[in-house]
Amino acid sequence: MFPQSKISIHNGVPALFVEGKPVFPLIFMTTGDGIAKMQQYGFIGSHLYTGEFPLGWVGIEKYDFSSFDAVCANILKFDSNALIIPRVILDPPEEWMNKYPDELVAYADSSAWEDKSWGGPKKASWASTRWKNDASTALRKLIRHTALTTLSEHIIGWHIGAGVFGEWHYPNPMHYPDTSPAFIKEFKLWLDKKYKNKTNVPRIPTIQERRTGFHGMFRHPIADRWMIDHAEFFHLLGADALETFASAVKKETNNRCLVVAFNGYLPDLGVSHEADHSAFHINLRSKNIDIFSSPHSYRRRKPGEDATMRGFMGSVRAMEKLWINEGDDRTHKAKPSSFKHVNTAEQSVELLWRQFVQALTHNAGVWFMDQGALWEKDPAFYFYNDPLLVKAFEAMIPIAHESMNKQRVRSSEIAVVCDYKSAFYCSDPGFGGNTIRNVLYSETLAEIAKCGAPFDIYQITELFEKGIPSY
């Protein structure tokens, strides 16, 4: 049976509970071999893990869960007390995509088909009812399979993903999805319902229309209403799909397992709104989703910089959910890349402590993501295969445990308020006309992080919820 796991208020803020006990969510995203390499330096850890797990949907009405079982068994081989949150991506198999081409994403910008940089263009349209039904079936079958094995005793939640790297960004968002038959059909039904007539003709913005405004960078709230409608419907699709899958998890586990999802990212990458989570306020109010997550800011990750967590953590706390930071900083062990900012073990330790302390002081959690163990064959590139890093992790554990006995309410002085939907009224910031989006998000946040006063970040949609403190 799955351990009873939930998010409840503890010492003033939302906290993780497993079998009735509060647990600090200090989690390791790794593999069995990654654990083994750390254990040679004395790693005991928190016994909390996540990782990449196959969904087992291998064809049309075909399932094979043996690879899922093997990943779980590999973790349990090295930690028999492991509690695991599998991350599963709900992409359909190739056979399904080949049979149902009208259910796949299509793009206003045809160069999308050449761009593999954001996980590739060949994905199911989020407007596809067939995809949502078939992916839900695959997820349900996986959970039912797991429930019949002893693996269920170790699984406390399910991290469900779709889109770019499973992070609930619409596939290849810079190339302006979605022009598929599935999207157009559902868009018309939505317009008919909104305007209470059946004469609406769905209009999909062209590339040029997305990149230019009515007046400078701005859209006209009346003349461009059709574009604003398109943006609103576009983002509702992700919220609806996520809720569909989250509901499936809760039903199949009798509400014993957590549901985790990437969502609610600060839109600080300077790309079009199609990459945003602009219906986050809907998922935030779902009874079926417990935890939201994002990697922290990619812009200021060097030692001594703020590396601010990249989400609306004030909003998340207000809705009694938990935020977990994905700590994917590259250590000195990682292969060279533009994301690597350290060269020594001592510098790497600084990055680990920064991630942990941010989680500690924001009533959040963190999973330390060992991309080396997940993706590389050579243990020389495992991120945490170093005695100084293991020593740092072991020093964090008692601090994390002790923090759960303390008063945990923040004493922030500043509320930073953002509005996703403002992007609906502006042109794509990636093409020169919209010059303020990056300033308002990334650059402003960089300065706030240096001001010397603690701050909380909210969506405007949660600003007047009960429990919002005074600032």
Coordinates of C-alpha atoms in Angstrom, one line a residue:
M1 CA 0.0 0.0 0.0
F2 CA 1.2 3.5 -0.8
P3 CA 2.3 5.4 2.4
Q4 CA -0.3 8.1 3.3
S5 CA 1.3 11.3 2.1
K6 CA -0.1 14.8 2.1
I7 CA 0.5 18.5 2.5
S8 CA -0.8 20.0 5.7
I9 CA -0.2 23.2 7.8
H10 CA 2.6 22.7 10.3
N11 CA 3.9 25.4 12.5
G12 CA 2.2 28.0 10.4
V13 CA 3.0 27.0 6.9
P14 CA 2.3 24.1 4.5
A15 CA 4.5 21.0 5.1
L16 CA 5.1 17.5 3.8
F17 CA 3.6 14.7 5.9
V18 CA 4.4 11.0 5.4
E19 CA 2.4 8.6 7.6
G20 CA 1.4 11.4 9.9
K21 CA 4.9 12.8 10.5
P22 CA 6.2 16.1 9.2
V23 CA 9.2 15.6 6.9
F24 CA 11.5 18.3 5.5
P25 CA 11.5 17.7 1.7
L26 CA 15.3 17.4 1.1
I27 CA 15.2 15.1 -1.9
F28 CA 17.9 13.5 -4.2
M29 CA 17.2 13.2 -7.9
T30 CA 19.6 10.5 -8.9
T31 CA 20.0 6.8 -9.8
G32 CA 21.0 3.7 -7.9
D33 CA 24.5 4.1 -9.1
G34 CA 24.5 7.7 -8.1
I35 CA 23.5 6.7 -4.6
A36 CA 26.2 4.0 -4.6
K37 CA 28.9 6.5 -5.5
M38 CA 27.9 8.9 -2.7
Q39 CA 27.8 6.0 -0.2
Q40 CA 31.5 5.3 -0.7
Y41 CA 32.0 8.7 1.0
G42 CA 29.5 8.0 3.9
F43 CA 26.3 9.1 2.3
I44 CA 23.2 8.3 4.3
G45 CA 20.9 11.0 3.1
S46 CA 17.2 11.7 3.8
H47 CA 15.9 8.5 2.1
L48 CA 13.8 10.7 -0.2
Y49 CA 14.3 10.3 -3.9
T50 CA 13.0 11.3 -7.3
G51 CA 14.2 10.5 -10.8
E52 CA 13.2 9.8 -14.4
F53 CA 11.0 6.8 -14.7
P54 CA 9.5 5.3 -17.9
L55 CA 5.7 5.5 -18.2
G56 CA 5.6 2.1 -19.9
W57 CA 3.2 3.2 -22.6
V58 CA 5.0 1.5 -25.5
G59 CA 2.3 1.4 -28.3
I60 CA -1.4 1.7 -28.9
E61 CA -3.0 -0.1 -26.0
K62 CA 0.4 -1.7 -25.3
Y63 CA 2.1 -1.4 -21.9
D64 CA 5.4 -2.7 -20.4
F65 CA 6.2 -1.6 -16.9
S66 CA 9.4 -3.7 -16.5
S67 CA 11.6 -0.7 -17.0
F68 CA 9.8 1.3 -14.4
D69 CA 10.2 -1.6 -11.9
A70 CA 13.9 -1.8 -12.7
V71 CA 14.5 1.9 -12.0
C72 CA 12.7 1.6 -8.6
A73 CA 14.6 -1.6 -7.8
N74 CA 17.9 0.0 -8.6
I75 CA 17.3 2.7 -6.0
L76 CA 16.0 0.3 -3.4
K77 CA 19.1 -1.9 -3.9
F78 CA 21.2 0.9 -2.3
D79 CA 18.6 2.3 0.1
S80 CA 16.0 -0.1 1.3
N81 CA 14.3 2.7 3.2
A82 CA 13.8 4.8 0.1
L83 CA 10.7 6.9 -0.3
I84 CA 10.3 7.7 -4.0
I85 CA 8.4 10.2 -6.2
P86 CA 8.7 8.9 -9.7
R87 CA 8.7 11.5 -12.5
V88 CA 6.8 10.2 -15.5
I89 CA 6.3 12.0 -18.8
L90 CA 3.0 11.5 -20.5
D91 CA 4.2 11.7 -24.1
P92 CA 2.5 9.2 -26.5
P93 CA 4.5 6.5 -28.2
E94 CA 5.6 6.8 -31.8
E95 CA 3.0 4.3 -33.0
W96 CA 0.3 6.5 -31.5
M97 CA 1.6 9.7 -33.1
N98 CA 1.9 8.1 -36.5
K99 CA -1.6 6.8 -36.4
Y100 CA -3.2 10.1 -35.2
P101 CA -1.4 13.0 -37.0
D102 CA -4.3 15.3 -36.5
E103 CA -3.9 14.9 -32.7
L104 CA -0.3 16.3 -32.8
V105 CA 0.9 19.9 -32.3
A106 CA 1.3 22.0 -35.5
Y107 CA 3.1 25.3 -35.7
A108 CA 2.6 28.7 -37.2
D109 CA 6.3 28.7 -37.8
S110 CA 7.2 25.7 -39.9
S111 CA 10.9 25.9 -38.9
A112 CA 9.7 24.2 -35.6
W113 CA 10.2 20.9 -37.3
E114 CA 13.9 21.5 -37.6
D115 CA 14.3 22.7 -34.0
K116 CA 15.1 19.9 -31.5
S117 CA 16.5 22.3 -28.8
W118 CA 13.4 22.3 -26.5
G119 CA 12.6 18.6 -26.5
G120 CA 11.5 18.4 -30.2
P121 CA 8.4 19.3 -32.1
K122 CA 6.6 16.0 -32.5
K123 CA 4.3 16.0 -29.5
A124 CA 0.6 15.5 -28.8
S125 CA -1.6 18.6 -28.9
W126 CA -2.8 19.5 -25.5
A127 CA -6.2 20.1 -27.1
S128 CA -6.4 16.4 -28.0
T129 CA -9.1 14.6 -26.1
R130 CA -7.8 11.3 -27.4
W131 CA -4.3 12.0 -26.0
K132 CA -5.7 13.0 -22.6
N133 CA -7.8 9.9 -22.4
D134 CA -5.1 7.5 -23.7
A135 CA -2.3 9.0 -21.5
S136 CA -4.6 8.9 -18.5
T137 CA -5.2 5.2 -19.2
A138 CA -1.5 4.5 -19.4
L139 CA -0.9 6.4 -16.1
R140 CA -3.7 4.5 -14.4
K141 CA -2.4 1.2 -15.5
L142 CA 1.1 2.0 -14.3
I143 CA -0.3 3.0 -10.8
R144 CA -2.4 -0.1 -10.6
H145 CA 0.5 -2.2 -11.6
T146 CA 2.7 -0.6 -8.9
A147 CA -0.1 -0.9 -6.3
L148 CA 0.0 -4.7 -6.7
T149 CA 3.8 -4.9 -5.9
T150 CA 5.9 -4.2 -2.8
L151 CA 7.2 -1.1 -4.7
S152 CA 4.0 0.7 -3.6
E153 CA 5.4 0.7 0.0
H154 CA 8.1 3.1 -1.2
I155 CA 6.1 5.5 -3.5
I156 CA 4.8 8.6 -1.8
G157 CA 3.9 10.7 -4.9
W158 CA 3.9 11.0 -8.7
H159 CA 5.5 13.8 -10.6
I160 CA 3.5 14.1 -13.8
G161 CA 4.9 15.9 -16.8
A162 CA 4.2 16.9 -20.4
G163 CA 5.5 19.4 -22.9
V164 CA 9.0 20.7 -23.0
F165 CA 11.1 18.4 -20.8
G166 CA 8.0 17.5 -18.9
E167 CA 7.8 21.1 -17.5
W168 CA 4.3 22.0 -18.8
H169 CA 5.6 24.4 -21.4
Y170 CA 3.7 23.9 -24.6
P171 CA 5.9 22.1 -27.1
N172 CA 8.4 24.3 -29.0
P173 CA 6.7 27.5 -27.8
M174 CA 9.0 29.9 -29.7
H175 CA 7.6 28.5 -32.9
Y176 CA 4.0 29.4 -32.0
P177 CA 1.9 26.3 -31.4
D178 CA -0.8 25.3 -32.0
T179 CA -2.4 25.2 -35.4
S180 CA -3.5 21.6 -35.4
P181 CA -7.0 20.4 -36.3
A182 CA -7.5 19.3 -32.7
F183 CA -6.7 22.8 -31.4
I184 CA -8.9 24.6 -33.9
K185 CA -11.8 22.3 -33.1
E186 CA -11.6 22.8 -29.4
F187 CA -10.9 26.6 -29.8
K188 CA -14.2 26.9 -31.7
L189 CA -16.1 25.1 -29.0
W190 CA -14.6 27.4 -26.4
L191 CA -15.5 30.5 -28.4
D192 CA -19.0 29.2 -29.0
K193 CA -19.5 28.7 -25.2
K194 CA -17.9 32.1 -24.3
Y195 CA -19.9 34.2 -26.7
K196 CA -23.1 32.0 -26.6
N197 CA -23.4 31.5 -30.3
K198 CA -22.1 29.1 -32.9
T199 CA -21.0 31.6 -35.6
N200 CA -17.5 32.1 -34.4
V201 CA -14.6 31.3 -36.7
P202 CA -11.4 30.5 -34.8
R203 CA -8.6 32.8 -35.9
I204 CA -5.0 31.7 -35.3
P205 CA -2.5 34.6 -35.1
T206 CA 0.2 34.6 -37.8
I207 CA 3.9 34.9 -37.1
Q208 CA 3.8 38.6 -37.9
E209 CA 0.8 39.3 -35.8
R210 CA 2.4 37.7 -32.8
R211 CA 5.6 39.8 -33.2
T212 CA 4.0 43.2 -33.6
G213 CA 1.6 45.3 -31.6
F214 CA -1.3 47.6 -32.3
H215 CA 0.6 50.6 -30.8
G216 CA 4.3 49.8 -30.4
M217 CA 4.5 46.7 -28.3
F218 CA 1.0 46.9 -27.0
R219 CA -2.2 45.2 -28.2
H220 CA -5.5 47.0 -28.5
P221 CA -7.9 45.6 -25.8
I222 CA -10.9 45.7 -28.3
A223 CA -9.4 45.5 -31.8
D224 CA -7.1 42.7 -30.7
R225 CA -9.7 40.9 -28.5
W226 CA -9.5 37.9 -30.8
M227 CA -5.7 37.5 -30.0
I228 CA -6.3 37.9 -26.3
D229 CA -9.1 35.2 -26.6
H230 CA -6.6 33.0 -28.4
A231 CA -4.0 33.4 -25.7
E232 CA -6.5 32.7 -22.9
F233 CA -7.8 29.5 -24.5
F234 CA -4.2 28.4 -25.4
H235 CA -3.2 28.5 -21.7
L236 CA -6.3 26.8 -20.4
L237 CA -5.4 23.7 -22.3
G238 CA -2.3 23.0 -20.1
A239 CA -4.3 23.6 -16.9
D240 CA -7.0 21.2 -18.1
A241 CA -4.6 18.4 -19.1
L242 CA -2.7 18.7 -15.9
E243 CA -5.9 18.5 -13.8
T244 CA -7.0 15.4 -15.8
F245 CA -3.9 13.5 -15.0
A246 CA -3.7 14.7 -11.4
S247 CA -7.3 13.6 -10.8
A248 CA -6.3 10.1 -12.2
V249 CA -3.5 9.8 -9.7
K250 CA -5.6 10.8 -6.7
K251 CA -8.4 8.3 -7.7
E252 CA -6.0 5.4 -8.4
T253 CA -4.2 5.9 -5.1
N254 CA -7.2 6.7 -3.0
N255 CA -5.7 10.1 -2.2
R256 CA -2.7 8.4 -0.5
C257 CA -0.1 9.8 -3.0
L258 CA 1.1 13.3 -3.6
V259 CA 0.8 14.9 -7.1
V260 CA 3.8 17.0 -8.1
A261 CA 4.1 19.1 -11.3
F262 CA 6.4 21.7 -12.8
N263 CA 4.3 24.9 -13.0
G264 CA 4.1 28.5 -12.0
Y265 CA 7.5 29.5 -13.3
L266 CA 8.5 33.2 -13.3
P267 CA 8.4 34.2 -17.0
D268 CA 12.0 35.4 -17.0
L269 CA 13.5 33.8 -20.1
G270 CA 12.5 36.7 -22.5
V271 CA 10.5 34.4 -24.8
S272 CA 6.9 34.5 -26.1
H273 CA 4.0 34.0 -23.7
E274 CA 3.4 30.5 -25.3
A275 CA 6.1 29.3 -22.9
D276 CA 4.4 30.6 -19.8
H277 CA 2.1 28.9 -17.3
S278 CA -0.5 31.6 -17.5
A279 CA -3.3 29.4 -16.1
F280 CA -1.3 28.5 -13.0
H281 CA -4.0 30.1 -10.8
I282 CA -6.4 27.3 -11.9
N283 CA -4.0 24.5 -11.0
L284 CA -3.1 26.2 -7.8
R285 CA -6.7 25.9 -6.7
S286 CA -6.9 22.2 -7.5
K287 CA -7.6 19.8 -4.7
N288 CA -5.6 17.2 -6.7
I289 CA -2.2 18.9 -7.0
D290 CA -0.1 19.2 -3.9
I291 CA 3.4 20.4 -4.9
F292 CA 4.7 22.7 -7.6
S293 CA 8.3 23.0 -8.7
S294 CA 10.7 24.8 -11.0
P295 CA 14.5 25.1 -11.4
H296 CA 15.7 28.3 -9.8
S297 CA 16.8 31.3 -12.0
Y298 CA 19.2 30.4 -14.7
R299 CA 20.5 34.0 -14.9
R300 CA 22.5 34.5 -11.7
R301 CA 23.9 31.2 -10.6
K302 CA 27.6 32.0 -10.0
P303 CA 29.0 31.8 -6.5
G304 CA 27.9 35.0 -4.6
E305 CA 24.9 35.6 -6.9
D306 CA 21.3 35.3 -5.7
A307 CA 20.0 32.4 -7.9
T308 CA 16.5 33.3 -6.7
M309 CA 13.9 30.6 -6.7
R310 CA 11.8 31.0 -9.9
G311 CA 8.2 30.8 -8.8
F312 CA 5.3 32.5 -7.0
M313 CA 6.1 31.0 -3.6
G314 CA 3.9 33.5 -1.8
S315 CA 0.9 32.4 -3.9
V316 CA 1.8 28.7 -3.3
R317 CA 1.9 29.1 0.4
A318 CA -1.4 31.2 0.4
M319 CA -3.1 28.3 -1.3
E320 CA -1.7 25.8 1.2
K321 CA 0.5 24.0 -1.3
L322 CA 4.2 23.2 -1.2
W323 CA 7.0 24.6 -3.5
I324 CA 10.1 22.5 -4.2
N325 CA 13.1 24.0 -5.9
E326 CA 14.9 21.9 -8.5
G327 CA 18.5 22.3 -7.6
D328 CA 20.2 21.5 -10.9
D329 CA 23.3 23.7 -10.4
R330 CA 26.3 22.0 -12.2
T331 CA 29.1 21.1 -9.8
H332 CA 32.8 21.0 -10.5
K333 CA 32.2 17.3 -11.6
A334 CA 29.9 18.2 -14.4
K335 CA 31.0 18.4 -18.0
P336 CA 31.8 21.9 -19.3
S337 CA 28.8 23.9 -20.4
S338 CA 27.4 27.4 -20.3
F339 CA 25.5 26.4 -17.2
K340 CA 28.6 25.4 -15.2
H341 CA 30.0 28.2 -13.0
V342 CA 32.3 26.4 -10.6
N343 CA 35.7 24.6 -10.9
T344 CA 36.3 23.3 -7.4
A345 CA 34.6 21.2 -4.8
E346 CA 34.7 24.1 -2.4
Q347 CA 32.8 26.3 -4.8
S348 CA 30.3 23.5 -5.5
V349 CA 29.6 23.2 -1.7
E350 CA 28.7 26.9 -1.7
L351 CA 26.1 26.3 -4.4
L352 CA 24.6 23.3 -2.5
W353 CA 24.3 25.3 0.7
R354 CA 22.7 28.2 -1.2
Q355 CA 20.0 25.9 -2.6
F356 CA 19.4 24.3 0.8
V357 CA 19.2 27.6 2.7
Q358 CA 16.8 29.1 0.2
A359 CA 14.5 26.2 0.7
L360 CA 14.9 26.3 4.4
T361 CA 14.1 30.0 4.7
H362 CA 11.2 30.0 2.2
N363 CA 9.3 27.0 3.8
A364 CA 10.0 25.1 0.6
G365 CA 11.8 21.9 -0.4
V366 CA 14.7 21.1 -2.7
W367 CA 15.7 18.1 -4.8
F368 CA 19.3 18.0 -5.7
M369 CA 19.4 16.9 -9.4
D370 CA 22.4 14.8 -10.4
Q371 CA 22.2 15.2 -14.2
G372 CA 25.5 13.3 -14.4
A373 CA 24.1 10.2 -12.8
L374 CA 20.9 10.5 -14.8
W375 CA 22.4 11.1 -18.2
E376 CA 26.1 10.2 -18.3
K377 CA 27.7 6.8 -18.4
D378 CA 30.9 7.9 -16.8
P379 CA 30.8 8.3 -13.0
A380 CA 33.5 10.9 -13.3
F381 CA 30.8 13.3 -14.3
Y382 CA 28.3 12.4 -11.6
F383 CA 27.6 15.8 -9.9
Y384 CA 27.8 14.6 -6.3
N385 CA 30.6 12.0 -6.6
D386 CA 32.9 13.9 -4.2
P387 CA 33.5 13.5 -0.4
L388 CA 33.2 17.3 0.3
L389 CA 29.8 17.4 -1.3
V390 CA 28.5 14.3 0.5
K391 CA 29.8 15.9 3.8
A392 CA 27.7 19.0 3.0
F393 CA 24.6 16.9 2.4
E394 CA 25.0 15.0 5.7
A395 CA 25.4 18.3 7.5
M396 CA 22.2 19.6 6.1
I397 CA 20.1 16.6 7.3
P398 CA 20.0 17.4 11.0
I399 CA 19.3 21.1 10.3
A400 CA 16.4 20.2 8.1
H401 CA 15.0 17.9 10.7
E402 CA 15.3 20.5 13.5
S403 CA 13.7 23.2 11.4
M404 CA 10.4 21.2 11.4
N405 CA 10.2 21.9 15.1
K406 CA 10.5 25.7 14.8
Q407 CA 8.0 28.4 14.0
R408 CA 8.1 28.5 10.2
V409 CA 6.2 31.6 9.2
R410 CA 8.2 34.1 7.2
S411 CA 8.7 37.7 8.2
S412 CA 9.0 39.3 4.8
E413 CA 8.8 43.1 4.4
I414 CA 8.1 43.3 0.6
A415 CA 5.5 41.7 -1.6
V416 CA 6.4 41.5 -5.3
V417 CA 3.3 41.1 -7.4
C418 CA 3.3 39.8 -11.0
D419 CA 0.6 39.2 -13.6
Y420 CA 1.0 36.5 -16.2
K421 CA -1.8 37.8 -18.4
S422 CA -0.2 41.2 -19.0
A423 CA 1.8 39.2 -21.7
F424 CA -1.5 38.7 -23.6
Y425 CA -1.5 42.4 -24.3
C426 CA 2.0 42.7 -25.6
S427 CA 4.0 41.4 -28.6
D428 CA 6.6 38.7 -28.5
P429 CA 9.6 40.0 -26.5
G430 CA 12.0 38.0 -28.6
F431 CA 11.7 40.3 -31.6
G432 CA 12.7 43.8 -30.6
G433 CA 9.4 45.5 -30.0
N434 CA 8.7 44.4 -26.5
T435 CA 11.7 45.7 -24.6
I436 CA 10.3 45.8 -21.0
R437 CA 9.4 42.2 -20.1
N438 CA 13.0 41.1 -19.3
V439 CA 13.5 44.3 -17.4
L440 CA 10.3 43.8 -15.4
Y441 CA 11.1 40.3 -14.4
S442 CA 14.8 39.3 -14.5
E443 CA 16.5 42.6 -14.0
T444 CA 14.1 43.9 -11.4
L445 CA 14.3 40.7 -9.4
A446 CA 18.0 40.9 -9.5
E447 CA 17.9 44.3 -7.8
I448 CA 15.3 43.3 -5.3
A449 CA 17.4 40.3 -4.3
K450 CA 20.2 42.8 -3.3
C451 CA 18.0 45.2 -1.4
G452 CA 18.6 43.7 2.0
A453 CA 15.0 43.0 2.9
P454 CA 13.2 39.7 2.7
F455 CA 10.5 39.5 0.0
D456 CA 7.7 37.2 -1.2
I457 CA 6.5 36.8 -4.8
Y458 CA 2.8 36.6 -5.7
Q459 CA 0.6 36.3 -8.7
I460 CA -2.0 39.0 -8.6
T461 CA -4.6 36.3 -8.7
E462 CA -3.8 35.3 -5.1
L463 CA -3.1 38.8 -3.7
F464 CA -6.5 39.0 -1.8
E465 CA -6.7 35.4 -0.6
K466 CA -7.1 34.8 3.1
G467 CA -3.9 34.5 5.1
I468 CA -1.9 36.9 3.0
P469 CA 0.3 38.7 5.5
S470 CA 0.7 42.5 5.8
Y471 CA 3.8 44.0 4.1

